[in-house]
Coordinates of C-alpha atoms in Angstrom, one line a residue:
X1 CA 1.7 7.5 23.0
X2 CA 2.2 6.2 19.3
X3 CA -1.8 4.5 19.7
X4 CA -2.7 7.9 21.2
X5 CA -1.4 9.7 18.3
X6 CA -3.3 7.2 15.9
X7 CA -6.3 7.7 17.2
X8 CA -5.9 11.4 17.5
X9 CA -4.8 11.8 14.0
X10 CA -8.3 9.7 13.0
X11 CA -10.1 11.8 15.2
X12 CA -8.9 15.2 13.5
X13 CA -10.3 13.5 9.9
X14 CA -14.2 13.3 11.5
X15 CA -14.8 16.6 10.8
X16 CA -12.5 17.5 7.9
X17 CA -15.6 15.2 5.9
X18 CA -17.5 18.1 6.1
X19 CA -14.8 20.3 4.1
X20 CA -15.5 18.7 0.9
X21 CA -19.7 19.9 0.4
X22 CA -18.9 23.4 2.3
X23 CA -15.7 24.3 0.7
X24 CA -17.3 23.6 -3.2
X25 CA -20.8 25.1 -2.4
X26 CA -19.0 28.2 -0.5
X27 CA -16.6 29.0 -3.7
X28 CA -19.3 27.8 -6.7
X29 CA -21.9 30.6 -4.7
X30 CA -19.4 33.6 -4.5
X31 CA -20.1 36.9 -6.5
X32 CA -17.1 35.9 -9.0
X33 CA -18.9 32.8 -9.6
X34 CA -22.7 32.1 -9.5
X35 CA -23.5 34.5 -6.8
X36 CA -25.9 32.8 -4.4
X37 CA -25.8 34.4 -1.3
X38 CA -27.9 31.5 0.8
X39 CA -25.4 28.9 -0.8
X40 CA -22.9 31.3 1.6
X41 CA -24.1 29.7 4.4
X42 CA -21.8 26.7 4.4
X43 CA -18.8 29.3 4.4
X44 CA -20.3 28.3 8.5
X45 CA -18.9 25.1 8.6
X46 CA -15.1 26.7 7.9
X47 CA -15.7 29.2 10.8
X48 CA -16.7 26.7 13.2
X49 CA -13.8 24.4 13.0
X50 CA -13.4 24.4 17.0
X51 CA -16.7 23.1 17.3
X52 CA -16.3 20.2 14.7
X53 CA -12.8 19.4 15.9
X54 CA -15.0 18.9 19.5
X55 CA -16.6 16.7 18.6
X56 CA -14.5 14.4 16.3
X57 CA -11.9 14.1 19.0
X58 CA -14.6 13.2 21.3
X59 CA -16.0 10.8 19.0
X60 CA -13.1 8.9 17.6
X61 CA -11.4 8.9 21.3
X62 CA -14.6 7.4 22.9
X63 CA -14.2 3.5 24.2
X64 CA -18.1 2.8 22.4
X65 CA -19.6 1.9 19.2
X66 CA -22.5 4.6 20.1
X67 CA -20.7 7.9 19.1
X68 CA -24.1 10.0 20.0
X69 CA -23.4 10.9 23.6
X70 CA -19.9 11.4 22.9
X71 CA -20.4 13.9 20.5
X72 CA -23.0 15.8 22.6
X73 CA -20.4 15.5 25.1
X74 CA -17.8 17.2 22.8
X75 CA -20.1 20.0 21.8
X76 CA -21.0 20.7 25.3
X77 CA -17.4 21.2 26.2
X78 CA -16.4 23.2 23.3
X79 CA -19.3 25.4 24.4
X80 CA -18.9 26.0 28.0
X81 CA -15.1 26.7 27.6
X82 CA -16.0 28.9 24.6
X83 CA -18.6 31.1 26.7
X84 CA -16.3 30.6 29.8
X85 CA -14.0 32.4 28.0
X86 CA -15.8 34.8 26.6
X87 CA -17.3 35.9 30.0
X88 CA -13.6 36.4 31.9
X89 CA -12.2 37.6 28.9
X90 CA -13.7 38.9 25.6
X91 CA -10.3 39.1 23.7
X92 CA -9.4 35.3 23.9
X93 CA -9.7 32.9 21.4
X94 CA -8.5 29.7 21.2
X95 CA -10.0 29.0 18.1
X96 CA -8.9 25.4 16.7
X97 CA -6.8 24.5 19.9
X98 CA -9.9 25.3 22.2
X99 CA -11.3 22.7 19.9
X100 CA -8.7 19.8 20.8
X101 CA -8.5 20.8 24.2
X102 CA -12.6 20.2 24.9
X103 CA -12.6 17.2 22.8
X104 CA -9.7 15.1 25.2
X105 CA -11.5 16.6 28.3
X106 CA -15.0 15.4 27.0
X107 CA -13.6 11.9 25.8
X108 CA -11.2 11.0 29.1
X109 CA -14.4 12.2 30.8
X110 CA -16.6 10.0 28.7
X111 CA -14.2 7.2 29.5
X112 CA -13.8 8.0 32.7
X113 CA -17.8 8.2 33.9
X114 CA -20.0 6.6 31.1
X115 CA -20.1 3.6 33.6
X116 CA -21.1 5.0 36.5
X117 CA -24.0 4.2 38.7
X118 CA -26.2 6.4 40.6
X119 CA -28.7 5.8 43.6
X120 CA -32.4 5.0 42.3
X121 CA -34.0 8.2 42.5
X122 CA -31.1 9.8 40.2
X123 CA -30.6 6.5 37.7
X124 CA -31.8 8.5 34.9
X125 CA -28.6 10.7 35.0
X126 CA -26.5 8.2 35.7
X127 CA -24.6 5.8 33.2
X128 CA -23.7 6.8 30.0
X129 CA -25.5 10.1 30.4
X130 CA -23.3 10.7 33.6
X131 CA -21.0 12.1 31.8
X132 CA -23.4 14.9 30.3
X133 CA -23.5 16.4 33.7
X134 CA -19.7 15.7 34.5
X135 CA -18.4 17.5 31.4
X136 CA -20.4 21.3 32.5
X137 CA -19.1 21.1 36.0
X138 CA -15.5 20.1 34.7
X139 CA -15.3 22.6 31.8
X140 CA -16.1 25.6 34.3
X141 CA -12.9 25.7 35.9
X142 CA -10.4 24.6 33.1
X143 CA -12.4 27.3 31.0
X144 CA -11.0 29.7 34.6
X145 CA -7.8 28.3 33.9
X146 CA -7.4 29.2 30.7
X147 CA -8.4 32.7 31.1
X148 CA -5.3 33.0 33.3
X149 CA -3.2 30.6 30.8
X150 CA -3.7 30.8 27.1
X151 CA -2.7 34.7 26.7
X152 CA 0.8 33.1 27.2
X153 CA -0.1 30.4 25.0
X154 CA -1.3 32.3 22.6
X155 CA 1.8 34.5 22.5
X156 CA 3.9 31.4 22.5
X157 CA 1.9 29.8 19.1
X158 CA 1.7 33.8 18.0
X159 CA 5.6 33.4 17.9
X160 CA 6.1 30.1 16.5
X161 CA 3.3 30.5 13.7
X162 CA 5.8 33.8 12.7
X163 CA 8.7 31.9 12.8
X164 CA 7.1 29.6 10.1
X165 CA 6.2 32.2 8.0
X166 CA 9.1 34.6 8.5
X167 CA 11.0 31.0 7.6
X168 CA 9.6 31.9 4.0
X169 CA 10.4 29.2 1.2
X170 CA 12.2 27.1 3.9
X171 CA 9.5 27.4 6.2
X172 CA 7.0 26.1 3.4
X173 CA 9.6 23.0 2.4
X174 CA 9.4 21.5 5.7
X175 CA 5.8 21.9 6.4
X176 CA 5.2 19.9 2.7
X177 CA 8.6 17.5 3.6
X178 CA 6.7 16.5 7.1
X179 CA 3.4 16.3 5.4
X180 CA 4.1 13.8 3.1
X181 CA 7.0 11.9 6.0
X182 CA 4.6 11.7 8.9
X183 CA 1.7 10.2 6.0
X184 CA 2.5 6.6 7.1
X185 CA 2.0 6.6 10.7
X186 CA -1.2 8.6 10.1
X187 CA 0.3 11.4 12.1
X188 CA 0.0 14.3 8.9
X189 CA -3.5 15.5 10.3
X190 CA -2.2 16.4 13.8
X191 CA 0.2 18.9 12.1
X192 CA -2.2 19.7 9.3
X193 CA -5.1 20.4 11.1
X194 CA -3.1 23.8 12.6
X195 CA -1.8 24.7 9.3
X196 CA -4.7 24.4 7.5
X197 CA -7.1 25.6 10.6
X198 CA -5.3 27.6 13.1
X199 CA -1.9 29.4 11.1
X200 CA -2.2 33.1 10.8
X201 CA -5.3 35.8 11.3
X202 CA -7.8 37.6 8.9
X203 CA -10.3 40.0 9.3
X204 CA -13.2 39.6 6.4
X205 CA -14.9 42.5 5.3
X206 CA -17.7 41.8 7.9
X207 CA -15.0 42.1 10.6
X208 CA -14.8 38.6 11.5
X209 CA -11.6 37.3 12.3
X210 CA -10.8 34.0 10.9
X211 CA -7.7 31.7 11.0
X212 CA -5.9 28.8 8.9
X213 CA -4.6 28.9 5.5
X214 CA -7.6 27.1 3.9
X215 CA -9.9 29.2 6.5
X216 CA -8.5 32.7 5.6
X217 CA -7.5 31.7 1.6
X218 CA -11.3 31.2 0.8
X219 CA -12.0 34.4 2.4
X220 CA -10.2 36.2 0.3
X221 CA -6.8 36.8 2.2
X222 CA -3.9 37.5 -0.4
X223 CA -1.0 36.3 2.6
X224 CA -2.9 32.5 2.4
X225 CA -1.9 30.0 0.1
X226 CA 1.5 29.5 0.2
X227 CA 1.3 26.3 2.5
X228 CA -1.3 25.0 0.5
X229 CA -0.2 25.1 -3.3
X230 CA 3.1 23.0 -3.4
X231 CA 0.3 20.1 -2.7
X232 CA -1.2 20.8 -6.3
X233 CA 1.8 20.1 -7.8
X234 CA 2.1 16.8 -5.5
X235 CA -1.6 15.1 -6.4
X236 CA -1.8 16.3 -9.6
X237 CA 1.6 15.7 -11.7
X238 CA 3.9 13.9 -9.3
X239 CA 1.9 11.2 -8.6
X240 CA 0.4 10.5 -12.0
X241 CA 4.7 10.7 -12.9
X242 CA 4.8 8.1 -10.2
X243 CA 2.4 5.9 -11.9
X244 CA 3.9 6.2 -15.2
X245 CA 7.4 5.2 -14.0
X246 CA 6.1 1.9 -11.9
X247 CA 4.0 0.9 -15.4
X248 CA 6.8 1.8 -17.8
X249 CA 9.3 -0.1 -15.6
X250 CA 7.3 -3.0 -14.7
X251 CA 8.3 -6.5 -16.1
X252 CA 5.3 -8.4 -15.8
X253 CA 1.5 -8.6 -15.8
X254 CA 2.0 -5.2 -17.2
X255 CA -1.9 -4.9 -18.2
X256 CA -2.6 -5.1 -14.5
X257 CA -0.1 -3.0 -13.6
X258 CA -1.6 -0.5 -15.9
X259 CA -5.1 -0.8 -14.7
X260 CA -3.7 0.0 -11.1
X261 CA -2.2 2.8 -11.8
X262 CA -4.2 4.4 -13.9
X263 CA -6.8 4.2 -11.4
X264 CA -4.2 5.6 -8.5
X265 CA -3.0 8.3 -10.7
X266 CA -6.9 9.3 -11.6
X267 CA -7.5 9.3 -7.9
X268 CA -5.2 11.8 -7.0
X269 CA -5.2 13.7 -9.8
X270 CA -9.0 14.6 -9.3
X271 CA -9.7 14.2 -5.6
X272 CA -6.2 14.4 -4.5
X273 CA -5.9 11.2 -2.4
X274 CA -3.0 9.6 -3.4
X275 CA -2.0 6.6 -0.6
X276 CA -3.0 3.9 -3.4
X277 CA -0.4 5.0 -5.4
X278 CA 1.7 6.3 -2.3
X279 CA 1.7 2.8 -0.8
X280 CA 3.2 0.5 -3.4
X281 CA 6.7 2.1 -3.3
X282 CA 6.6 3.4 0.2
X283 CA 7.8 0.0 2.2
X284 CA 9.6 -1.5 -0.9
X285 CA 12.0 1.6 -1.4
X286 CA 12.5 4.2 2.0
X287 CA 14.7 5.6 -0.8
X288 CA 12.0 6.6 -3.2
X289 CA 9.8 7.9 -0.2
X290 CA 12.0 10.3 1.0
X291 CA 12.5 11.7 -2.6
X292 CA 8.9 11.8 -2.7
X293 CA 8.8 13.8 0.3
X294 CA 11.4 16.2 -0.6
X295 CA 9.9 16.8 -4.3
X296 CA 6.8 18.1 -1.9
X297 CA 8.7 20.0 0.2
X298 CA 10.4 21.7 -2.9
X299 CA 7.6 21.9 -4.8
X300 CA 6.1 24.5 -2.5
X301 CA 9.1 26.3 -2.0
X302 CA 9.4 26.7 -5.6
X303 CA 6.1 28.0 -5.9
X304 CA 6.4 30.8 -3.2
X305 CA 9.8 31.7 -4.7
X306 CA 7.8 32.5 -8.2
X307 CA 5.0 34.2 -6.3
X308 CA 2.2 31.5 -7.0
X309 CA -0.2 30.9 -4.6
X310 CA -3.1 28.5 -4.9
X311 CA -5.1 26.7 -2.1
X312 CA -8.1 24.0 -1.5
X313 CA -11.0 23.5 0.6
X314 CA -10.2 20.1 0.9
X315 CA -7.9 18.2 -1.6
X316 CA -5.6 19.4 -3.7
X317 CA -6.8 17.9 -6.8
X318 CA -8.3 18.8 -10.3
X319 CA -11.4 20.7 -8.9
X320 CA -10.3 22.5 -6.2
X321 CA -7.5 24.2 -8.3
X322 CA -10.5 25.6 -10.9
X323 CA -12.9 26.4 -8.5
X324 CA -10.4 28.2 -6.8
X325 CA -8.4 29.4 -9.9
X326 CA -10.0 33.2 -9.3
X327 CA -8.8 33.0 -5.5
X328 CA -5.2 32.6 -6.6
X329 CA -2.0 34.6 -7.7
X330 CA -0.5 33.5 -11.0
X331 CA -2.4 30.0 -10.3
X332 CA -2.3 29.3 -14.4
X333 CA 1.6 29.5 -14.0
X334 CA 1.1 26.0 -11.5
X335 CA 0.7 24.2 -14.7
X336 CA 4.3 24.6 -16.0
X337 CA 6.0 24.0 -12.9
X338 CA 3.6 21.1 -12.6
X339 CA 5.0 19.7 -15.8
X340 CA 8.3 19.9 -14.4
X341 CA 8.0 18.3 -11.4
X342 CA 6.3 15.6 -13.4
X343 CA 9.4 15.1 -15.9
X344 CA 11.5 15.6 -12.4
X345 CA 9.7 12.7 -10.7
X346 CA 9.5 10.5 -13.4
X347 CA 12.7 10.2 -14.3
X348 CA 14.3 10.1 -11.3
X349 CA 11.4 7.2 -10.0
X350 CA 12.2 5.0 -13.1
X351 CA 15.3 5.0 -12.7
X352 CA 16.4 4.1 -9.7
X353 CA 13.2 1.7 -9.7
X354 CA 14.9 0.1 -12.7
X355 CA 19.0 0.7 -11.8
X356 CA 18.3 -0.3 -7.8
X357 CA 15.9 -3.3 -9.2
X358 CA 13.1 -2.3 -6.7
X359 CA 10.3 -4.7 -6.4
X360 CA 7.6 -2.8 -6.8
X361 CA 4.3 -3.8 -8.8
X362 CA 5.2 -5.5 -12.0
X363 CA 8.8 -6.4 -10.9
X364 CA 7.7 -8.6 -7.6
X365 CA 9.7 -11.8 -8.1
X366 CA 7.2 -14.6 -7.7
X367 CA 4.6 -12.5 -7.2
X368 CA 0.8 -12.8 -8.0
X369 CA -0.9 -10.3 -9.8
X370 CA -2.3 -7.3 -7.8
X371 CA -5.8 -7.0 -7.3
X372 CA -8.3 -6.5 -10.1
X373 CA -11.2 -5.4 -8.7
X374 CA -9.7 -1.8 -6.9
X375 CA -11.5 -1.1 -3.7
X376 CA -13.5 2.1 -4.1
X377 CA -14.3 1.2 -8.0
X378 CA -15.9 -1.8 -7.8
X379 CA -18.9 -1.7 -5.4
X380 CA -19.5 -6.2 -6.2
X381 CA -15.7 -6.2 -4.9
X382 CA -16.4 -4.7 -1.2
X383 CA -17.7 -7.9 0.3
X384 CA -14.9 -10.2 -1.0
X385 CA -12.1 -8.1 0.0
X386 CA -13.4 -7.4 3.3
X387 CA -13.6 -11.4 4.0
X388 CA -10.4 -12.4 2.3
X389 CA -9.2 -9.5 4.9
X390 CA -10.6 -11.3 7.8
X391 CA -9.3 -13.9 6.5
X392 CA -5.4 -12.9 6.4
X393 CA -5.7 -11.2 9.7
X394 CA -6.4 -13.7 12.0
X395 CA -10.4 -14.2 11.9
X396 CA -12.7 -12.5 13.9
X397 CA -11.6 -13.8 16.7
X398 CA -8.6 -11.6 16.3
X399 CA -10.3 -8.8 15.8
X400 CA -10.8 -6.5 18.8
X401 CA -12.1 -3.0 17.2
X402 CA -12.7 -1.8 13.8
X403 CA -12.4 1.7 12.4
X404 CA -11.7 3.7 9.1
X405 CA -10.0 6.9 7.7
X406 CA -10.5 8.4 4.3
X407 CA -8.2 5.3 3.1
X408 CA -7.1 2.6 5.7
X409 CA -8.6 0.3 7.6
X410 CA -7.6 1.0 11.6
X411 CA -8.1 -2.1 13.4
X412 CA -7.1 -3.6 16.8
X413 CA -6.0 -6.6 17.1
X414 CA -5.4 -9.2 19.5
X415 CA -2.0 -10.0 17.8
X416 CA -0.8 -8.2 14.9
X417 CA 1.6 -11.1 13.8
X418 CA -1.1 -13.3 12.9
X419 CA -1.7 -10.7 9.9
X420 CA -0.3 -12.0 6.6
X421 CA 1.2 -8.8 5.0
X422 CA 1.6 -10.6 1.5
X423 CA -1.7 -12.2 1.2
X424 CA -3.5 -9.0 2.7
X425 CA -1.8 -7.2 -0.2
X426 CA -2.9 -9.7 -3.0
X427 CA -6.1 -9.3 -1.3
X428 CA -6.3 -5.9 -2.2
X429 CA -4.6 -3.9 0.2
X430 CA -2.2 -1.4 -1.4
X431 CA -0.1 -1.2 2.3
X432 CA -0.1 -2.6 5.6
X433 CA 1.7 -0.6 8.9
X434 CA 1.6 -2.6 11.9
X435 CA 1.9 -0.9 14.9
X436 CA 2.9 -2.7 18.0
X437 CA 1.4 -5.7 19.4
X438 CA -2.0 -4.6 18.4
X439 CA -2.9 -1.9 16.6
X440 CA -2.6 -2.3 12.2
X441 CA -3.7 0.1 9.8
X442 CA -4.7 -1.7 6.2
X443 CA -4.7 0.8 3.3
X444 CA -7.3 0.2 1.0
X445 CA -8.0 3.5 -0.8
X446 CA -10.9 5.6 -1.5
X447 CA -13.2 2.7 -0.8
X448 CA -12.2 2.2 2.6
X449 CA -15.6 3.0 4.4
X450 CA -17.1 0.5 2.3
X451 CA -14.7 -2.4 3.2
X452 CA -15.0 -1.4 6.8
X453 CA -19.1 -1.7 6.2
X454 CA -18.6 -4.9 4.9
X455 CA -16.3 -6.5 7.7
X456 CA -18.7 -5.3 10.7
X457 CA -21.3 -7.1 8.2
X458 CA -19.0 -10.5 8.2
X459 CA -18.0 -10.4 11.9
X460 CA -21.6 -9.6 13.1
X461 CA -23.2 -12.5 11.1
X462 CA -19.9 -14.9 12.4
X463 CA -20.8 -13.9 15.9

């Protein structure tokens, strides 16, 4: 269940790569902005999120390098179930959880059947587009079944997604607590992706009914935002506090220390990824975790007490909070609380980094310096890493699959315990989670694609 999860919570960030273009291009085009009606169009990405989910799910759950058919396969279940739907019953929507439901039918049925032979005169449906034909014929009936099923589904989610909100600050604390808790065992977008795509329901001004906080805040609904602004405070002032505290504490090879951080800090500050800054504490000191996943909690409770609410289209860094500035209520105010939370995080990280004596970068004992080249910054750097990484995992012929989130490496391994935790991490990994027997996530930061790229490149030539 634990490697389901994983690969679930991999799945879910396929199509949150499209956020990014469509969220920027849909606020920098709206009539308070630069008012380009065709740039609208992307706002069609953020009302499709069923669709996209579809097809991640299908694609990252899929036991083949060749995603194509798998995706086809995804989009052709999220379609039948959606017209199935629509024909029995015109009021339904499942909207993001129609999405996850057609994307594990069309994977287990793309695992299931993409073998399968046919006699000669059918061959050409057979195989790995068997499961083309297999996925209408299935999706028919469960797309009957849920007709007769999800009304008390829906009233059951209806019910728990007012709970959260009628939960008010509290509800808000442990949405950003569990956020920021579940981050190392990848688990964050399961819970995320309903938050951010299926919590609540708006009605635009051209009667369409949308739903999500990130969904319904660009569209202009004045309830959105409240799960969504406490992460500002997170990316851009507590982790840049964090950074400070590790380079102010640190006892040697402070210059390198200092060129690490500053580069984490940067990173979350303006994109709002912040696992390369996240990961150097996170396995040295629980302690300092947990506070860090309390600060978030509080930092959006704090905000919805004062009545500020802020969201993103993707990140919750330096761009998204101007872009979106004009969306908000009070969203200047986010700056002073910012600067609290950053006094608030910086103290209480240096000292009990410095009273507790927590080895963290700088203050390793017989420790080599951390990497200089930081994946993501240095393109020259990619190749290297990726083979000192082969390297310190076994070799290739440890290496069963390789695959890659925003920030991590997700590999599969024959056996995990030939991985060298140290030496991956003076390789250049900021964090390394095994999980099980066989299955090891690698954080490498924002240049984790790129890594990924180059150890497909290193075990294809090895082969």
């Amino acid at each position: 269940m634990k490697h389901f999860l994983q690969k679930l919570g991999k799945s879910l960030l396929i199509p949150i790569a499209a956020l990014p273009a469509a969220g920027l291009l849909l606020r920098l085009s709206a009539v308070d902005m630069l008012d380009i009606p065709l740039f609208q169009a992307s706002g069609v990405i953020l009302n499709n999120m069923d669709i996209l989910i579809a097809i991640g799910i299908a694609m990252g759950l899929a036991n083949t390098k060749d995603k194509g058919i798998p995706a086809l396969t995804g989009f052709l279940a999220v379609s039948v179930l959606q017209e199935g739907l629509g024909i029995l019953n015109q009021n339904l929507d499942m909207s993001v959880f129609g999405g996850v439901v057609a994307g594990l039918v069309a994977a287990f049925i793309y695992n299931r059947f993409h073998q399968t032979r046919l006699p000669s005169m059918f061959a050409f449906f057979g195989g790995e587009k068997f499961p083309i034909t297999m996925i209408i014929l299935v999706m028919i009936p469960i797309a009957g079944l849920f007709s007769v099923v999800w009304p008390y589904a829906q009233s059951g989610i209806d019910a728990f997604s007012q709970m959260l909100v009628g939960l008010g600050a509290f509800g808000i604390f442990v949405f950003g607590f569990f956020n920021r808790f579940l981050l190392p065992f990848g688990l964050h977008h399961v819970m995320n992706t309903y938050v951010y795509f299926g919590l609540g329901r708006f009605e635009t001004a051209s009667r369409e009914t949308v739903t999500g906080e990130i969904t319904r805040f660009l569209n202009g609904d004045p309830a959105a935002g409240y799960f969504l602004g406490g992460f500002f405070v997170t990316m851009m002032f507590g982790i840049p506090a964090i950074a400070l505290a590790i380079t102010r504490a640190a006892r040697t090879k402070k210059k390198e220390t200092k060129a690490l951080m500053s580069s984490g800090a940067a990173t979350s500050l303006i994109t709002g990824i912040t696992e390369p800054i996240e990961f150097t504490f996170l396995f040295t000191s629980p302690l300092l975790y947990f506070l860090h996943s309390v600060y978030t909690g509080l930092a959006g409770m704090v905000l919805y007490l004062l009545g500020i609410r802020h969201g993103f289209s993707w990140g919750a860094g330096a761009i998204d909070y101007a872009l979106n500035l004009n969306l908000s209520d009070r969203g200047l105010l986010l700056i002073p609380v910012g600067l609290a939370f950053f006094v608030l995080y910086y103290v209480t990280f240096y000292l009990v980094i410095t009273k507790r004596n927590v080895p963290v970068i700088g203050r390793e004992q017989d420790a080599e310096a951390p990497a200089k080249s930081e994946p993501g910054t240095m393109h020259s750097g990619y190749e290297t890493i990726a083979a000192n990484i082969l390297q310190h995992i076994g070799g290739r012929e440890n290496v069963i699959a390789c695959d890659n989130c925003m920030t991590r490496l997700r590999m599969k391994l024959t056996d995990t315990s030939l991985a060298d935790e140290t030496k991956l991490k003076q390789a250049g990994a900021h964090g390394v989670i095994k999980i099980g027997r066989h299955d090891i996530q690698i954080v490498i930061g924002p240049g984790a694609a790129h890594v990924k790229r180059e150890l497909e490149n290193i075990i294809e030539r090895e082969s």
